[in-house]
PDB file of C-alpha atoms in Angstrom:
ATOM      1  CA  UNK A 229      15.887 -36.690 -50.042  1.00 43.00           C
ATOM      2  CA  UNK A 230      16.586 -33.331 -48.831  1.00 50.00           C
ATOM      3  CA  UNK A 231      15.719 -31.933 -45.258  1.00 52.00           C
ATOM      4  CA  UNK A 232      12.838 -35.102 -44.464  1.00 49.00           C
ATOM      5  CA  UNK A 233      14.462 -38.031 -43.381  1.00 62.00           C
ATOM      6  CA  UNK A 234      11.332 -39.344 -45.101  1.00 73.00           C
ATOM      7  CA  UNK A 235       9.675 -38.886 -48.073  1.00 86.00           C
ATOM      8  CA  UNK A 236       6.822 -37.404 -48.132  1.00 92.00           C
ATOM      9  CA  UNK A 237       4.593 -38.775 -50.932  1.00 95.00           C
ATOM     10  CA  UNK A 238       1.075 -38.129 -49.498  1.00 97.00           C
ATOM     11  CA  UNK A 239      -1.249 -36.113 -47.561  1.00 98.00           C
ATOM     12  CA  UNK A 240      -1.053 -37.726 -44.824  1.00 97.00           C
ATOM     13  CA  UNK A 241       2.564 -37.771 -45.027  1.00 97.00           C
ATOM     14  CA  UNK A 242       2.241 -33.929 -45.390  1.00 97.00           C
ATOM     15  CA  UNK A 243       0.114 -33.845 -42.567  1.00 98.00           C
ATOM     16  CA  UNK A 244       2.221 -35.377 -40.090  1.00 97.00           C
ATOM     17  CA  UNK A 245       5.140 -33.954 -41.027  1.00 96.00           C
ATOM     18  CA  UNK A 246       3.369 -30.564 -40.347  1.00 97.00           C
ATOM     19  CA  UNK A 247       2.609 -31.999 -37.172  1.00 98.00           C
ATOM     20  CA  UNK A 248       6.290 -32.622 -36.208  1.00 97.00           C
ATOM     21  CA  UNK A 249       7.344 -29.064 -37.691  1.00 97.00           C
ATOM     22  CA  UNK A 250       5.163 -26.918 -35.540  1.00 98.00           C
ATOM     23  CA  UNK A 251       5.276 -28.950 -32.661  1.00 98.00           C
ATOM     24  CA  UNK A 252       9.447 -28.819 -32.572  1.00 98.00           C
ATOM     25  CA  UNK A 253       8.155 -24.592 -33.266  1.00 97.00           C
ATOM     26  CA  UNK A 254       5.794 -24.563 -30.351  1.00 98.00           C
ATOM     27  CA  UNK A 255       8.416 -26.343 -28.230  1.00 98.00           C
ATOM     28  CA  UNK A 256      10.722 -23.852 -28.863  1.00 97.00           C
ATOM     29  CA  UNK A 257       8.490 -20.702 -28.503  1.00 96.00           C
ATOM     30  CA  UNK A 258       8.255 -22.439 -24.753  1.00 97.00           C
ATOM     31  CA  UNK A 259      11.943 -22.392 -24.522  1.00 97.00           C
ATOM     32  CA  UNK A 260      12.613 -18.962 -25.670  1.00 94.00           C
ATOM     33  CA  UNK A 261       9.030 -16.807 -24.245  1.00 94.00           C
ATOM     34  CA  UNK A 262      10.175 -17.030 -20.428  1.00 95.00           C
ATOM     35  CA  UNK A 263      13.229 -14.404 -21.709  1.00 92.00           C
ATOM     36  CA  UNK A 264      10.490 -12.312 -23.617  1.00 92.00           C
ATOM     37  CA  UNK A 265       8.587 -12.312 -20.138  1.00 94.00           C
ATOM     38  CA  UNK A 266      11.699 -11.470 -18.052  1.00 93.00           C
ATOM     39  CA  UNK A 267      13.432  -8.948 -20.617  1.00 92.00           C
ATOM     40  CA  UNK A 268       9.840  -7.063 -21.284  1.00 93.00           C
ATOM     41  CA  UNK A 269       9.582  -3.744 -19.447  1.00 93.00           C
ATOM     42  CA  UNK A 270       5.736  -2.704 -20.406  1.00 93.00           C
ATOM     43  CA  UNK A 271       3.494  -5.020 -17.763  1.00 94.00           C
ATOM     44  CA  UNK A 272       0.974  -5.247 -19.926  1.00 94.00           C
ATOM     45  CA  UNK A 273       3.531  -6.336 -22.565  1.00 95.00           C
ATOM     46  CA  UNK A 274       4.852  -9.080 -19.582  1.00 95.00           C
ATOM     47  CA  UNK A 275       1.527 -10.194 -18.925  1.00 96.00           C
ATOM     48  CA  UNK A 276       0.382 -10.803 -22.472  1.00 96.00           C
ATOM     49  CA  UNK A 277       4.179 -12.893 -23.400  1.00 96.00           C
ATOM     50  CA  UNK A 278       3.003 -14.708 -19.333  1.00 96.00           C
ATOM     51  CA  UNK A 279      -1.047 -15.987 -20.586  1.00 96.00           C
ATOM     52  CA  UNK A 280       0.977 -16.663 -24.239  1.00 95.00           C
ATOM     53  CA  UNK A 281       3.526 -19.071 -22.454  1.00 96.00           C
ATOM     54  CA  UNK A 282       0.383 -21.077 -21.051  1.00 97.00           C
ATOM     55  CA  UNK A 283      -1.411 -20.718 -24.152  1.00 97.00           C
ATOM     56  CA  UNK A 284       1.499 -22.992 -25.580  1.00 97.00           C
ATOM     57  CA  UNK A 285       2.443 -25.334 -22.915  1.00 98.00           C
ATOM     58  CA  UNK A 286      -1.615 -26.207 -23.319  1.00 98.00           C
ATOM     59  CA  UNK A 287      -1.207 -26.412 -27.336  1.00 98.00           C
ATOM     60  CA  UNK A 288       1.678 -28.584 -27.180  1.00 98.00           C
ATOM     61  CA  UNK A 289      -0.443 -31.134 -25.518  1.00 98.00           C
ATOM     62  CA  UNK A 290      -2.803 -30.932 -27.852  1.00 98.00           C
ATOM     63  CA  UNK A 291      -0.465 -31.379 -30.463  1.00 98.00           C
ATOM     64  CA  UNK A 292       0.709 -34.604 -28.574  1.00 98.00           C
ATOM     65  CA  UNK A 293      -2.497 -35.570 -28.570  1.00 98.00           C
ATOM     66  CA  UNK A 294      -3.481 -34.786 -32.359  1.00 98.00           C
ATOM     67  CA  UNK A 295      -0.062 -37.526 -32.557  1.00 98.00           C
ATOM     68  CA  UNK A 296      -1.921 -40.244 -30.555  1.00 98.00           C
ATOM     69  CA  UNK A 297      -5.349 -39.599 -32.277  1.00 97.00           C
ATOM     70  CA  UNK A 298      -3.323 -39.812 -35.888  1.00 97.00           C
ATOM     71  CA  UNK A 299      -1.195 -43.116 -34.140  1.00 96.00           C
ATOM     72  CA  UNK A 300       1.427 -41.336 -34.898  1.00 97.00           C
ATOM     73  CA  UNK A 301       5.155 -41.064 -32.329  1.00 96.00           C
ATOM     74  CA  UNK A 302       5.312 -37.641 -30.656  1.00 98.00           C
ATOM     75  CA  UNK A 303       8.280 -36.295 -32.129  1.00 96.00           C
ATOM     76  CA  UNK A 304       9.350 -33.119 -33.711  1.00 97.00           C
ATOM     77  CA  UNK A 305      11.880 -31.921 -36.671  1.00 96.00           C
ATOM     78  CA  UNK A 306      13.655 -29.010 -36.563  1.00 95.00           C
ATOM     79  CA  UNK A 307      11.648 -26.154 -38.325  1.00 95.00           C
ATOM     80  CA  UNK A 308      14.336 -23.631 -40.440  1.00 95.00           C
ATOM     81  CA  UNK A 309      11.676 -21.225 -40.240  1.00 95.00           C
ATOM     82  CA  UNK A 310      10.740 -21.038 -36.506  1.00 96.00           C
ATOM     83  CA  UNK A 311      14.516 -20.955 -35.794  1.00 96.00           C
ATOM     84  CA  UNK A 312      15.293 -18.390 -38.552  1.00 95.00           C
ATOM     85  CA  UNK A 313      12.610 -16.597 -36.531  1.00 94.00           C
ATOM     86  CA  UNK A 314      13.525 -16.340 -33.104  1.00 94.00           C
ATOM     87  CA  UNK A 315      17.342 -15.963 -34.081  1.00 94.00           C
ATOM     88  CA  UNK A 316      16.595 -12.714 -36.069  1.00 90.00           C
ATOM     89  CA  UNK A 317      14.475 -11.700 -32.621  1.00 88.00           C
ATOM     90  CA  UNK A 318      17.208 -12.876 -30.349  1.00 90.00           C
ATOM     91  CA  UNK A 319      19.937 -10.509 -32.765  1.00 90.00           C
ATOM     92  CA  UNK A 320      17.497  -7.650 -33.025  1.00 86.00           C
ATOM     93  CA  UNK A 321      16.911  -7.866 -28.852  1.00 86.00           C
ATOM     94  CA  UNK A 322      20.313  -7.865 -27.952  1.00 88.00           C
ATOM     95  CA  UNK A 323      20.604  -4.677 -30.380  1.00 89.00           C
ATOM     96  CA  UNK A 324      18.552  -2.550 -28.399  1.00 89.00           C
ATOM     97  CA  UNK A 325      20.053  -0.085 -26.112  1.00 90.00           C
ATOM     98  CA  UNK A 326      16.698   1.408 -24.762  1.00 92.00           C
ATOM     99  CA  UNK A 327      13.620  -0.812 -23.054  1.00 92.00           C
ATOM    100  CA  UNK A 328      10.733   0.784 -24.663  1.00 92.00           C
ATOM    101  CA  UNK A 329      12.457   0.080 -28.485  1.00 92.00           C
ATOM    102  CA  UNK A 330      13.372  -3.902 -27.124  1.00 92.00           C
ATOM    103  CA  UNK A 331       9.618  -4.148 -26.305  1.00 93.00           C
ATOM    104  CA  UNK A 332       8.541  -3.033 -29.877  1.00 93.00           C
ATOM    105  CA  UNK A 333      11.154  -5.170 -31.031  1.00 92.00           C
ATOM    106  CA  UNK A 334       9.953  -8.127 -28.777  1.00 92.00           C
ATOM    107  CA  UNK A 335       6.395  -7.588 -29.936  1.00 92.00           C
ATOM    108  CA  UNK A 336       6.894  -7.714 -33.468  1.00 92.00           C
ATOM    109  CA  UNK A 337       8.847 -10.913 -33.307  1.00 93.00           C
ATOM    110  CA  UNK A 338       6.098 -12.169 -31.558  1.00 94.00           C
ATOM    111  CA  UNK A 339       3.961 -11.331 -34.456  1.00 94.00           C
ATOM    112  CA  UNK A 340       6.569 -12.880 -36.712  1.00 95.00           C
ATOM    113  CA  UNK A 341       6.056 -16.070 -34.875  1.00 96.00           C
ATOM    114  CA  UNK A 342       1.883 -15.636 -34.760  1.00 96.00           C
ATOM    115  CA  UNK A 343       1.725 -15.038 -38.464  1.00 97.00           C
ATOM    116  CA  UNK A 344       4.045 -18.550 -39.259  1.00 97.00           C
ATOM    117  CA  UNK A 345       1.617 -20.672 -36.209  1.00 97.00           C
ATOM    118  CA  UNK A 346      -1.244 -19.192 -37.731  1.00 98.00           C
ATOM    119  CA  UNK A 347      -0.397 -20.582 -41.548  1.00 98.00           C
ATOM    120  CA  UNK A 348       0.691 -24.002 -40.331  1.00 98.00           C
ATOM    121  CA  UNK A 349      -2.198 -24.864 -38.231  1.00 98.00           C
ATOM    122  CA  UNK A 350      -4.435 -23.224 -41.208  1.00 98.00           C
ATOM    123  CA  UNK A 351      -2.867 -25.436 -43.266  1.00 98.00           C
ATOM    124  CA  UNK A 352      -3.520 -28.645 -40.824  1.00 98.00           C
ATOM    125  CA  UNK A 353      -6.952 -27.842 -39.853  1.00 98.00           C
ATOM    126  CA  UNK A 354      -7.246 -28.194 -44.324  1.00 98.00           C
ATOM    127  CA  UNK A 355      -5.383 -31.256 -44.628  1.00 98.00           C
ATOM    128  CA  UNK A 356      -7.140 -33.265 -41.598  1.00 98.00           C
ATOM    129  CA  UNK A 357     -10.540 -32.413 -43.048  1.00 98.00           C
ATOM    130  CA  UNK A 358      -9.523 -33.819 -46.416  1.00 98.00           C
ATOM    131  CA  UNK A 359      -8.161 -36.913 -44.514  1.00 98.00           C
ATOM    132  CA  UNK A 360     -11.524 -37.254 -42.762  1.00 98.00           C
ATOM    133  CA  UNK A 361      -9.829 -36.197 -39.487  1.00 98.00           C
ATOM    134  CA  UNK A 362     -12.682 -33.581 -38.131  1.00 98.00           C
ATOM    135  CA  UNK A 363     -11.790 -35.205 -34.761  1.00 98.00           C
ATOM    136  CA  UNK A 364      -7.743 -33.854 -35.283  1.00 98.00           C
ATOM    137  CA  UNK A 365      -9.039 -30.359 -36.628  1.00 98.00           C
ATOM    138  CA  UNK A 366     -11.451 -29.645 -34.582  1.00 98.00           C
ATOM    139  CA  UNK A 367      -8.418 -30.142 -31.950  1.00 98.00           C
ATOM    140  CA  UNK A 368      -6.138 -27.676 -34.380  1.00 98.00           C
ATOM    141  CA  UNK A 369      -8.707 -25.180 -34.392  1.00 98.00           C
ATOM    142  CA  UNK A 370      -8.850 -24.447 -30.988  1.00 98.00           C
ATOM    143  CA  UNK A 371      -4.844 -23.636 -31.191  1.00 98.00           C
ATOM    144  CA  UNK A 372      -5.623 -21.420 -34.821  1.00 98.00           C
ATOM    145  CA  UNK A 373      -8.292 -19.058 -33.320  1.00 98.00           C
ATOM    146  CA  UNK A 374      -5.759 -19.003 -30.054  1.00 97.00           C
ATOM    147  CA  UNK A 375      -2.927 -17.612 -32.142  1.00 96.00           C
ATOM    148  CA  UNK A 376      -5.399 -15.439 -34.026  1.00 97.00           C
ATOM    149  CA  UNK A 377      -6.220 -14.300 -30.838  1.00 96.00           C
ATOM    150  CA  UNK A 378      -2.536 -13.564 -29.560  1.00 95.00           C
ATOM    151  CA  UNK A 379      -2.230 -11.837 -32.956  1.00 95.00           C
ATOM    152  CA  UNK A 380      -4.438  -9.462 -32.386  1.00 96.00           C
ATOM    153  CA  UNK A 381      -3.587  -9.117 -28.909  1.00 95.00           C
ATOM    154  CA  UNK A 382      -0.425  -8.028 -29.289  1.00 94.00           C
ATOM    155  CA  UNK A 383      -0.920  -5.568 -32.301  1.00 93.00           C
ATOM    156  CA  UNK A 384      -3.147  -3.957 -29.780  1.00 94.00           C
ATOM    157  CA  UNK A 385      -0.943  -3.385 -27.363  1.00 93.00           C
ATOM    158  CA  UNK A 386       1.539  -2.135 -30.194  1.00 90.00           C
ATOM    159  CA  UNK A 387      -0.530   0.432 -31.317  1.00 90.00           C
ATOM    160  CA  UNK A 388      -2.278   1.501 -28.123  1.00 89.00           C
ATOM    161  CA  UNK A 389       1.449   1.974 -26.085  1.00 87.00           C
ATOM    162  CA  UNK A 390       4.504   0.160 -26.886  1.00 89.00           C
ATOM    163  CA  UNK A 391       5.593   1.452 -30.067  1.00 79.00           C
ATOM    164  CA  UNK A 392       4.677   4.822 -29.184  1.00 82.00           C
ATOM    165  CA  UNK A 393       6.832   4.770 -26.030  1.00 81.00           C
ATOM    166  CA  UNK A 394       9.593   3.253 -28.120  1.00 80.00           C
ATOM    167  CA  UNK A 395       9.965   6.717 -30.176  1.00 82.00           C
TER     168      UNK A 395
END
């Protein structure tokens, strides 16, 4: 049966097993952001990985409540991806001999972690409008445009100071 304890024959299998995957992800961007907010030197960098760590405490209850809305358990399963994520940033991190570079470093990990939210709740907000669950995506979509938002958020404050400090 591979890595699903169960099978997932259809889309609303799919669907909540999405569900579990990016809330065990969000969970652990909760665990691991407060040493992205301690470790950052740029404030604006600190502030922006601060509002993010809000963001996701908020967007893990509405993932708990897209469960009870779908009468579904709140659980989670362990997303490879998420993990394979914030190990490489955790490796890279502990890498970096100079502040500026760890902050570039931090940032695009962040954006690592953006890009894989933003697909899975893309991918959600699809399957619970072909299930005829507007009420569920209208719920996911609020999270989607917030990572969008972080996205682009970040890349700005890439481009307009960390990664030029970080030569």
């Amino acid at each position: 049966m591979g890595l699903f304890f169960k099978p997932i024959k259809t889309l609303d299998d799919l669907f909540v097993h999405t569900l579990q995957d990016i809330y065990y992800a969000e969970n652990q961007i909760v665990k691991n952001l407060p040493t992205m907010v301690e470790t950052a030197s740029d404030p604006e960098l600190k502030a922006a990985f601060q509002l993010h760590l809000t963001e996701t405490e908020e967007q893990v209850r509405r993932l708990e409540q897209v469960f009870q809305m779908h009468d579904q358990p709140v659980k989670g399963v362990t997303c490879q991806a998420m993990d394979g994520i914030i190990a490489e940033a955790k490796d890279i991190i502990s890498d970096c001999d100079d502040a500026e570079v760890c902050d570039a470093a931090m940032l695009s990990a962040a954006q690592a972690i953006e890009h894989y939210e933003i697909t899975r709740y893309g991918s959600l907000i699809s399957y619970a409008m072909q299930l005829g669950r507007s009420d569920c995506a209208a719920i996911l979509r609020q999270t989607l445009e917030e990572e969008k938002s972080a996205d682009k958020k970040f890349t700005r404050i890439a481009e307009k100071s960390v990664n030029e400090h970080a030569v």
